[in-house]
Amino acid sequence: MTFNLGRGATGPRGCDQADLARVADVVAADGGADAVSLQEVHADDVPLLLAALADDHGLDHHAHFTPTVSAAHMARSLERARSRSDKRRVTHLADRQSDYGIAVLSRAPISTTADHVLPDDGREPRAAQVITTTIGGAAVTIVNTHLGLVTDRSLVDLLTFRPAPQRAQTRAFLSLASGVAGPVVATGDLNQSPTTLAAALRASDLVVASDARRPTCGHRVLDYVLTGPGVRASDPGVRAVPVSDHDPVIVRVEVPV
């Protein structure tokens, strides 16, 4: 599963417990997801979500959280919004004063982790996390990210043939996943249309395993599960849940031993 918790989840330091209980319900449905990639999640959300999964559903998960925006940076952003009297942004940021980023939850132990900084888009730091776990007893690497929104290029970029920020991030993300030796599943909010992603995938050995016809955020398809060679995918779905502005994307995978 990949799930951007999004603007719909609010609380004093990230999500509140009621929202996290609803997220746990989504993760635990139909027996529970073996691996869950999260975006727009706060450091303080992760232990509360693990507790909700354990206490309410009897599911134990391991977690790896990667901060992309520090609590100190969030505090500075809040002060800037207050100085500009930007009430909408103040309301948004006041509930999110802790480290912020991406995370992977896994039913099986996580054996290795690595965090990678993606090309800067000048707005918000972006990263990809690479973790190794097992699904059904078979080793698999999961690469999770949340890509930026910036798709234009400066004059210098045009003259030096540098790719647009989001395109550069996409290339780096796909390169990380394609460089994995062994079964790999790449997930995340990629903030781009299926057509744009398909063009990027031409230079990769990854394929889209999720249902790219079903919107995941309003009327747009932004969230994806990709699989590498040897990983078989089936039963792609998108669950409509009133927790976030994004819906969770789910795919069943078979990983070779």
PDB file of C-alpha atoms in Angstrom:
ATOM      1  CA  MET A   1       0.000   0.000   0.000  1.00  0.00           C
ATOM      2  CA  THR A   2       1.044   3.588  -0.610  1.00  0.00           C
ATOM      3  CA  PHE A   3      -0.868   6.338   1.189  1.00  0.00           C
ATOM      4  CA  ASN A   4      -0.307  10.094   1.372  1.00  0.00           C
ATOM      5  CA  LEU A   5      -1.847  11.091   4.718  1.00  0.00           C
ATOM      6  CA  GLY A   6      -2.273  14.588   3.365  1.00  0.00           C
ATOM      7  CA  ARG A   7      -4.010  17.700   4.546  1.00  0.00           C
ATOM      8  CA  GLY A   8      -7.026  15.798   5.793  1.00  0.00           C
ATOM      9  CA  ALA A   9      -5.170  14.493   8.836  1.00  0.00           C
ATOM     10  CA  THR A  10      -4.631  17.088  11.565  1.00  0.00           C
ATOM     11  CA  GLY A  11      -3.457  17.215  15.139  1.00  0.00           C
ATOM     12  CA  PRO A  12      -1.157  19.082  17.533  1.00  0.00           C
ATOM     13  CA  ARG A  13       2.059  17.556  16.126  1.00  0.00           C
ATOM     14  CA  GLY A  14       0.890  15.855  12.933  1.00  0.00           C
ATOM     15  CA  CYS A  15      -2.166  13.640  12.791  1.00  0.00           C
ATOM     16  CA  ASP A  16      -4.494  13.402  15.754  1.00  0.00           C
ATOM     17  CA  GLN A  17      -5.268  10.023  17.286  1.00  0.00           C
ATOM     18  CA  ALA A  18      -8.729   9.806  15.720  1.00  0.00           C
ATOM     19  CA  ASP A  19      -7.272  10.258  12.231  1.00  0.00           C
ATOM     20  CA  LEU A  20      -4.486   7.770  12.946  1.00  0.00           C
ATOM     21  CA  ALA A  21      -7.044   5.225  14.164  1.00  0.00           C
ATOM     22  CA  ARG A  22      -8.822   5.615  10.813  1.00  0.00           C
ATOM     23  CA  VAL A  23      -5.522   5.219   8.966  1.00  0.00           C
ATOM     24  CA  ALA A  24      -4.893   2.050  10.997  1.00  0.00           C
ATOM     25  CA  ASP A  25      -8.340   0.771   9.948  1.00  0.00           C
ATOM     26  CA  VAL A  26      -7.353   1.257   6.292  1.00  0.00           C
ATOM     27  CA  VAL A  27      -3.997  -0.488   6.733  1.00  0.00           C
ATOM     28  CA  ALA A  28      -5.565  -3.395   8.641  1.00  0.00           C
ATOM     29  CA  ALA A  29      -8.462  -4.020   6.229  1.00  0.00           C
ATOM     30  CA  ASP A  30      -8.669  -7.427   4.524  1.00  0.00           C
ATOM     31  CA  GLY A  31      -6.098  -8.973   6.827  1.00  0.00           C
ATOM     32  CA  GLY A  32      -3.692  -6.054   6.753  1.00  0.00           C
ATOM     33  CA  ALA A  33      -1.089  -4.807   4.306  1.00  0.00           C
ATOM     34  CA  ASP A  34       2.350  -6.425   4.559  1.00  0.00           C
ATOM     35  CA  ALA A  35       4.109  -3.175   3.636  1.00  0.00           C
ATOM     36  CA  VAL A  36       2.830   0.393   3.717  1.00  0.00           C
ATOM     37  CA  SER A  37       4.547   3.446   2.246  1.00  0.00           C
ATOM     38  CA  LEU A  38       3.441   6.743   3.779  1.00  0.00           C
ATOM     39  CA  GLN A  39       3.920  10.309   2.621  1.00  0.00           C
ATOM     40  CA  GLU A  40       3.180  13.596   4.423  1.00  0.00           C
ATOM     41  CA  VAL A  41       3.685  11.877   7.757  1.00  0.00           C
ATOM     42  CA  HIS A  42       5.177  13.324  10.935  1.00  0.00           C
ATOM     43  CA  ALA A  43       7.693  11.666  13.233  1.00  0.00           C
ATOM     44  CA  ASP A  44       5.186  11.751  16.087  1.00  0.00           C
ATOM     45  CA  ASP A  45       2.552  10.040  13.923  1.00  0.00           C
ATOM     46  CA  VAL A  46       4.545   6.832  13.453  1.00  0.00           C
ATOM     47  CA  PRO A  47       4.558   5.406  17.015  1.00  0.00           C
ATOM     48  CA  LEU A  48       0.899   6.357  17.475  1.00  0.00           C
ATOM     49  CA  LEU A  49      -0.015   4.588  14.229  1.00  0.00           C
ATOM     50  CA  LEU A  50       1.964   1.491  15.236  1.00  0.00           C
ATOM     51  CA  ALA A  51       0.171   1.500  18.598  1.00  0.00           C
ATOM     52  CA  ALA A  52      -3.244   1.786  16.908  1.00  0.00           C
ATOM     53  CA  LEU A  53      -2.437  -1.137  14.620  1.00  0.00           C
ATOM     54  CA  ALA A  54      -1.322  -3.251  17.573  1.00  0.00           C
ATOM     55  CA  ASP A  55      -4.013  -2.271  20.075  1.00  0.00           C
ATOM     56  CA  ASP A  56      -7.018  -2.082  17.751  1.00  0.00           C
ATOM     57  CA  HIS A  57      -6.135  -4.788  15.214  1.00  0.00           C
ATOM     58  CA  GLY A  58      -3.505  -7.038  16.774  1.00  0.00           C
ATOM     59  CA  LEU A  59      -1.031  -6.236  13.992  1.00  0.00           C
ATOM     60  CA  ASP A  60       2.639  -5.645  14.756  1.00  0.00           C
ATOM     61  CA  HIS A  61       4.624  -3.502  12.333  1.00  0.00           C
ATOM     62  CA  HIS A  62       8.197  -2.274  12.079  1.00  0.00           C
ATOM     63  CA  ALA A  63       8.834   1.248  10.791  1.00  0.00           C
ATOM     64  CA  HIS A  64      11.464   3.442   9.174  1.00  0.00           C
ATOM     65  CA  PHE A  65      10.840   7.204   9.120  1.00  0.00           C
ATOM     66  CA  THR A  66      12.834   9.633   6.981  1.00  0.00           C
ATOM     67  CA  PRO A  67      12.517  13.342   7.820  1.00  0.00           C
ATOM     68  CA  THR A  68      12.601  15.709   4.870  1.00  0.00           C
ATOM     69  CA  VAL A  69      11.564  18.876   6.722  1.00  0.00           C
ATOM     70  CA  SER A  70      12.804  19.408  10.282  1.00  0.00           C
ATOM     71  CA  ALA A  71      10.674  20.628  13.173  1.00  0.00           C
ATOM     72  CA  ALA A  72      12.856  23.755  13.280  1.00  0.00           C
ATOM     73  CA  HIS A  73      12.080  24.452   9.612  1.00  0.00           C
ATOM     74  CA  MET A  74       8.373  23.911  10.274  1.00  0.00           C
ATOM     75  CA  ALA A  75       8.583  26.454  13.116  1.00  0.00           C
ATOM     76  CA  ARG A  76      10.251  29.023  10.847  1.00  0.00           C
ATOM     77  CA  SER A  77       7.587  28.490   8.193  1.00  0.00           C
ATOM     78  CA  LEU A  78       4.890  29.069  10.804  1.00  0.00           C
ATOM     79  CA  GLU A  79       6.498  32.336  11.932  1.00  0.00           C
ATOM     80  CA  ARG A  80       6.738  33.553   8.318  1.00  0.00           C
ATOM     81  CA  ALA A  81       3.081  32.757   7.762  1.00  0.00           C
ATOM     82  CA  ARG A  82       2.135  34.667  10.912  1.00  0.00           C
ATOM     83  CA  SER A  83       4.217  37.670   9.885  1.00  0.00           C
ATOM     84  CA  ARG A  84       2.395  37.716   6.536  1.00  0.00           C
ATOM     85  CA  SER A  85      -1.016  37.252   8.194  1.00  0.00           C
ATOM     86  CA  ASP A  86      -1.551  34.160   6.032  1.00  0.00           C
ATOM     87  CA  LYS A  87      -4.324  32.684   8.172  1.00  0.00           C
ATOM     88  CA  ARG A  88      -4.860  29.631   5.981  1.00  0.00           C
ATOM     89  CA  ARG A  89      -1.198  28.636   6.145  1.00  0.00           C
ATOM     90  CA  VAL A  90      -0.985  29.440   9.858  1.00  0.00           C
ATOM     91  CA  THR A  91      -3.884  27.067  10.515  1.00  0.00           C
ATOM     92  CA  HIS A  92      -2.232  24.384   8.403  1.00  0.00           C
ATOM     93  CA  LEU A  93       1.226  24.708   9.981  1.00  0.00           C
ATOM     94  CA  ALA A  94       0.147  25.199  13.595  1.00  0.00           C
ATOM     95  CA  ASP A  95      -0.959  21.567  13.735  1.00  0.00           C
ATOM     96  CA  ARG A  96       2.268  20.280  12.191  1.00  0.00           C
ATOM     97  CA  GLN A  97       5.180  21.278  14.408  1.00  0.00           C
ATOM     98  CA  SER A  98       7.368  18.157  14.313  1.00  0.00           C
ATOM     99  CA  ASP A  99       9.755  16.486  11.861  1.00  0.00           C
ATOM    100  CA  TYR A 100       7.910  15.739   8.628  1.00  0.00           C
ATOM    101  CA  GLY A 101       8.620  13.329   5.805  1.00  0.00           C
ATOM    102  CA  ILE A 102       8.014   9.786   4.576  1.00  0.00           C
ATOM    103  CA  ALA A 103       7.878   6.361   6.200  1.00  0.00           C
ATOM    104  CA  VAL A 104       7.595   2.652   5.471  1.00  0.00           C
ATOM    105  CA  LEU A 105       5.761   0.212   7.745  1.00  0.00           C
ATOM    106  CA  SER A 106       6.448  -3.506   7.426  1.00  0.00           C
ATOM    107  CA  ARG A 107       4.882  -6.543   9.084  1.00  0.00           C
ATOM    108  CA  ALA A 108       8.240  -8.338   8.796  1.00  0.00           C
ATOM    109  CA  PRO A 109      11.445  -6.925  10.307  1.00  0.00           C
ATOM    110  CA  ILE A 110      13.277  -4.285   8.271  1.00  0.00           C
ATOM    111  CA  SER A 111      16.822  -5.530   7.718  1.00  0.00           C
ATOM    112  CA  THR A 112      18.458  -2.565   5.944  1.00  0.00           C
ATOM    113  CA  THR A 113      17.633   1.119   5.468  1.00  0.00           C
ATOM    114  CA  ALA A 114      19.109   3.930   3.401  1.00  0.00           C
ATOM    115  CA  ASP A 115      17.957   7.525   2.872  1.00  0.00           C
ATOM    116  CA  HIS A 116      18.747   9.450  -0.316  1.00  0.00           C
ATOM    117  CA  VAL A 117      18.388  13.183  -0.949  1.00  0.00           C
ATOM    118  CA  LEU A 118      16.702  13.960  -4.273  1.00  0.00           C
ATOM    119  CA  PRO A 119      17.494  16.960  -6.514  1.00  0.00           C
ATOM    120  CA  ASP A 120      16.351  20.251  -4.998  1.00  0.00           C
ATOM    121  CA  ASP A 121      13.315  21.943  -6.529  1.00  0.00           C
ATOM    122  CA  GLY A 122      13.764  25.155  -4.566  1.00  0.00           C
ATOM    123  CA  ARG A 123      10.557  24.700  -2.568  1.00  0.00           C
ATOM    124  CA  GLU A 124      10.653  21.685  -0.268  1.00  0.00           C
ATOM    125  CA  PRO A 125      13.402  19.097   0.350  1.00  0.00           C
ATOM    126  CA  ARG A 126      12.615  15.713  -1.145  1.00  0.00           C
ATOM    127  CA  ALA A 127      14.058  12.295  -0.378  1.00  0.00           C
ATOM    128  CA  ALA A 128      13.700   8.620  -1.183  1.00  0.00           C
ATOM    129  CA  GLN A 129      14.057   5.832   1.325  1.00  0.00           C
ATOM    130  CA  VAL A 130      15.272   2.348   0.413  1.00  0.00           C
ATOM    131  CA  ILE A 131      14.446  -0.428   2.865  1.00  0.00           C
ATOM    132  CA  THR A 132      14.782  -4.206   2.716  1.00  0.00           C
ATOM    133  CA  THR A 133      12.213  -6.496   4.300  1.00  0.00           C
ATOM    134  CA  THR A 134      10.392  -9.720   3.450  1.00  0.00           C
ATOM    135  CA  ILE A 135       6.943 -10.450   2.043  1.00  0.00           C
ATOM    136  CA  GLY A 136       5.768 -14.015   2.362  1.00  0.00           C
ATOM    137  CA  GLY A 137       9.260 -15.006   3.448  1.00  0.00           C
ATOM    138  CA  ALA A 138      10.916 -13.603   0.318  1.00  0.00           C
ATOM    139  CA  ALA A 139      13.317 -10.659   0.456  1.00  0.00           C
ATOM    140  CA  VAL A 140      12.148  -7.480  -1.234  1.00  0.00           C
ATOM    141  CA  THR A 141      13.401  -3.907  -1.408  1.00  0.00           C
ATOM    142  CA  ILE A 142      10.896  -1.069  -1.121  1.00  0.00           C
ATOM    143  CA  VAL A 143      11.757   2.391  -2.437  1.00  0.00           C
ATOM    144  CA  ASN A 144       9.401   5.111  -1.209  1.00  0.00           C
ATOM    145  CA  THR A 145       9.243   8.801  -2.097  1.00  0.00           C
ATOM    146  CA  HIS A 146       7.145  11.956  -2.362  1.00  0.00           C
ATOM    147  CA  LEU A 147       8.198  13.981  -5.387  1.00  0.00           C
ATOM    148  CA  GLY A 148       7.884  17.736  -5.791  1.00  0.00           C
ATOM    149  CA  LEU A 149       5.491  19.847  -7.836  1.00  0.00           C
ATOM    150  CA  VAL A 150       7.987  22.013  -9.755  1.00  0.00           C
ATOM    151  CA  THR A 151       7.868  21.089 -13.438  1.00  0.00           C
ATOM    152  CA  ASP A 152       9.279  24.222 -15.105  1.00  0.00           C
ATOM    153  CA  ARG A 153      12.927  25.108 -15.829  1.00  0.00           C
ATOM    154  CA  SER A 154      14.971  28.273 -15.554  1.00  0.00           C
ATOM    155  CA  LEU A 155      16.759  29.810 -18.539  1.00  0.00           C
ATOM    156  CA  VAL A 156      20.055  28.418 -17.196  1.00  0.00           C
ATOM    157  CA  ASP A 157      18.531  24.958 -17.031  1.00  0.00           C
ATOM    158  CA  LEU A 158      17.340  25.268 -20.604  1.00  0.00           C
ATOM    159  CA  LEU A 159      20.728  26.449 -21.857  1.00  0.00           C
ATOM    160  CA  THR A 160      22.592  23.685 -20.003  1.00  0.00           C
ATOM    161  CA  PHE A 161      20.008  20.991 -20.833  1.00  0.00           C
ATOM    162  CA  ARG A 162      19.314  20.280 -17.182  1.00  0.00           C
ATOM    163  CA  PRO A 163      15.979  18.533 -16.599  1.00  0.00           C
ATOM    164  CA  ALA A 164      13.091  20.236 -14.831  1.00  0.00           C
ATOM    165  CA  PRO A 165      13.180  19.693 -11.035  1.00  0.00           C
ATOM    166  CA  GLN A 166      10.402  17.108 -10.899  1.00  0.00           C
ATOM    167  CA  ARG A 167      11.861  15.271 -13.892  1.00  0.00           C
ATOM    168  CA  ALA A 168      15.284  15.215 -12.223  1.00  0.00           C
ATOM    169  CA  GLN A 169      13.720  13.845  -9.041  1.00  0.00           C
ATOM    170  CA  THR A 170      11.848  11.206 -11.036  1.00  0.00           C
ATOM    171  CA  ARG A 171      15.037  10.100 -12.779  1.00  0.00           C
ATOM    172  CA  ALA A 172      16.871   9.834  -9.461  1.00  0.00           C
ATOM    173  CA  PHE A 173      14.027   7.863  -7.869  1.00  0.00           C
ATOM    174  CA  LEU A 174      13.739   5.431 -10.776  1.00  0.00           C
ATOM    175  CA  SER A 175      17.511   5.043 -10.899  1.00  0.00           C
ATOM    176  CA  LEU A 176      17.575   4.064  -7.229  1.00  0.00           C
ATOM    177  CA  ALA A 177      14.856   1.470  -7.758  1.00  0.00           C
ATOM    178  CA  SER A 178      16.332   0.089 -10.981  1.00  0.00           C
ATOM    179  CA  GLY A 179      19.730  -0.222  -9.323  1.00  0.00           C
ATOM    180  CA  VAL A 180      18.457  -2.655  -6.687  1.00  0.00           C
ATOM    181  CA  ALA A 181      19.874  -6.161  -6.998  1.00  0.00           C
ATOM    182  CA  GLY A 182      16.830  -8.349  -6.436  1.00  0.00           C
ATOM    183  CA  PRO A 183      13.059  -7.921  -6.248  1.00  0.00           C
ATOM    184  CA  VAL A 184      11.992  -4.298  -5.852  1.00  0.00           C
ATOM    185  CA  VAL A 185       8.735  -2.407  -5.349  1.00  0.00           C
ATOM    186  CA  ALA A 186       8.801   1.385  -5.808  1.00  0.00           C
ATOM    187  CA  THR A 187       6.012   3.448  -4.297  1.00  0.00           C
ATOM    188  CA  GLY A 188       4.909   6.957  -3.565  1.00  0.00           C
ATOM    189  CA  ASP A 189       3.126  10.162  -4.409  1.00  0.00           C
ATOM    190  CA  LEU A 190       4.924  11.015  -7.641  1.00  0.00           C
ATOM    191  CA  ASN A 191       2.843  14.157  -8.337  1.00  0.00           C
ATOM    192  CA  GLN A 192       2.597  13.472 -12.060  1.00  0.00           C
ATOM    193  CA  SER A 193       0.150  12.051 -14.571  1.00  0.00           C
ATOM    194  CA  PRO A 194       0.324   8.478 -15.887  1.00  0.00           C
ATOM    195  CA  THR A 195       1.395   9.859 -19.276  1.00  0.00           C
ATOM    196  CA  THR A 196       4.326  11.772 -17.782  1.00  0.00           C
ATOM    197  CA  LEU A 197       5.371   8.778 -15.700  1.00  0.00           C
ATOM    198  CA  ALA A 198       5.114   6.435 -18.689  1.00  0.00           C
ATOM    199  CA  ALA A 199       7.597   8.613 -20.590  1.00  0.00           C
ATOM    200  CA  ALA A 200      10.058   8.432 -17.680  1.00  0.00           C
ATOM    201  CA  LEU A 201       9.664   4.672 -17.391  1.00  0.00           C
ATOM    202  CA  ARG A 202      10.846   4.100 -20.966  1.00  0.00           C
ATOM    203  CA  ALA A 203      14.418   4.307 -19.689  1.00  0.00           C
ATOM    204  CA  SER A 204      13.697   1.994 -16.737  1.00  0.00           C
ATOM    205  CA  ASP A 205      12.964  -1.678 -16.151  1.00  0.00           C
ATOM    206  CA  LEU A 206      10.107  -0.804 -13.793  1.00  0.00           C
ATOM    207  CA  VAL A 207       6.425  -1.048 -14.691  1.00  0.00           C
ATOM    208  CA  VAL A 208       3.280   0.475 -13.195  1.00  0.00           C
ATOM    209  CA  ALA A 209       1.533  -2.171 -11.093  1.00  0.00           C
ATOM    210  CA  SER A 210      -1.232   0.026  -9.658  1.00  0.00           C
ATOM    211  CA  ASP A 211      -4.380   1.031 -11.532  1.00  0.00           C
ATOM    212  CA  ALA A 212      -3.366   4.201 -13.379  1.00  0.00           C
ATOM    213  CA  ARG A 213      -6.941   4.756 -14.578  1.00  0.00           C
ATOM    214  CA  ARG A 214      -8.420   5.391 -11.134  1.00  0.00           C
ATOM    215  CA  PRO A 215      -7.870   8.815  -9.552  1.00  0.00           C
ATOM    216  CA  THR A 216      -6.029   8.893  -6.239  1.00  0.00           C
ATOM    217  CA  CYS A 217      -6.323  12.615  -5.405  1.00  0.00           C
ATOM    218  CA  GLY A 218      -9.499  14.323  -6.537  1.00  0.00           C
ATOM    219  CA  HIS A 219      -9.710  13.711 -10.286  1.00  0.00           C
ATOM    220  CA  ARG A 220      -5.968  13.105 -10.660  1.00  0.00           C
ATOM    221  CA  VAL A 221      -3.785  10.016 -10.576  1.00  0.00           C
ATOM    222  CA  LEU A 222      -0.720  10.942  -8.499  1.00  0.00           C
ATOM    223  CA  ASP A 223       0.050   7.877  -6.359  1.00  0.00           C
ATOM    224  CA  TYR A 224       1.644   4.734  -7.767  1.00  0.00           C
ATOM    225  CA  VAL A 225       3.075   1.311  -7.065  1.00  0.00           C
ATOM    226  CA  LEU A 226       5.802   0.210  -9.485  1.00  0.00           C
ATOM    227  CA  THR A 227       7.392  -3.225  -9.657  1.00  0.00           C
ATOM    228  CA  GLY A 228      10.743  -4.442 -10.927  1.00  0.00           C
ATOM    229  CA  PRO A 229      11.628  -7.583 -12.919  1.00  0.00           C
ATOM    230  CA  GLY A 230      10.388 -10.833 -11.442  1.00  0.00           C
ATOM    231  CA  VAL A 231       7.777  -9.263  -9.155  1.00  0.00           C
ATOM    232  CA  ARG A 232       4.272 -10.232 -10.227  1.00  0.00           C
ATOM    233  CA  ALA A 233       1.426  -7.861  -9.405  1.00  0.00           C
ATOM    234  CA  SER A 234      -2.336  -8.351  -9.321  1.00  0.00           C
ATOM    235  CA  ASP A 235      -5.557  -6.986  -7.838  1.00  0.00           C
ATOM    236  CA  PRO A 236      -4.683  -3.268  -8.029  1.00  0.00           C
ATOM    237  CA  GLY A 237      -7.115  -1.070  -6.195  1.00  0.00           C
ATOM    238  CA  VAL A 238      -7.783   2.401  -4.829  1.00  0.00           C
ATOM    239  CA  ARG A 239      -9.723   2.698  -1.587  1.00  0.00           C
ATOM    240  CA  ALA A 240     -11.936   5.728  -1.115  1.00  0.00           C
ATOM    241  CA  VAL A 241     -11.521   6.717   2.534  1.00  0.00           C
ATOM    242  CA  PRO A 242     -12.409  10.072   4.167  1.00  0.00           C
ATOM    243  CA  VAL A 243      -9.098  10.562   5.948  1.00  0.00           C
ATOM    244  CA  SER A 244      -6.835  12.433   3.530  1.00  0.00           C
ATOM    245  CA  ASP A 245      -7.071  14.363   0.283  1.00  0.00           C
ATOM    246  CA  HIS A 246      -5.382  11.265  -1.221  1.00  0.00           C
ATOM    247  CA  ASP A 247      -6.763   7.735  -1.359  1.00  0.00           C
ATOM    248  CA  PRO A 248      -4.571   4.725  -0.565  1.00  0.00           C
ATOM    249  CA  VAL A 249      -3.362   2.579  -3.452  1.00  0.00           C
ATOM    250  CA  ILE A 250      -3.091  -1.174  -2.938  1.00  0.00           C
ATOM    251  CA  VAL A 251      -1.494  -3.926  -5.017  1.00  0.00           C
ATOM    252  CA  ARG A 252      -0.969  -7.624  -4.317  1.00  0.00           C
ATOM    253  CA  VAL A 253       2.552  -8.712  -5.187  1.00  0.00           C
ATOM    254  CA  GLU A 254       4.238 -12.078  -5.543  1.00  0.00           C
ATOM    255  CA  VAL A 255       7.953 -11.934  -4.806  1.00  0.00           C
ATOM    256  CA  PRO A 256      10.244 -14.718  -6.069  1.00  0.00           C
ATOM    257  CA  VAL A 257      12.221 -16.573  -3.425  1.00  0.00           C
TER     258      VAL A 257
END
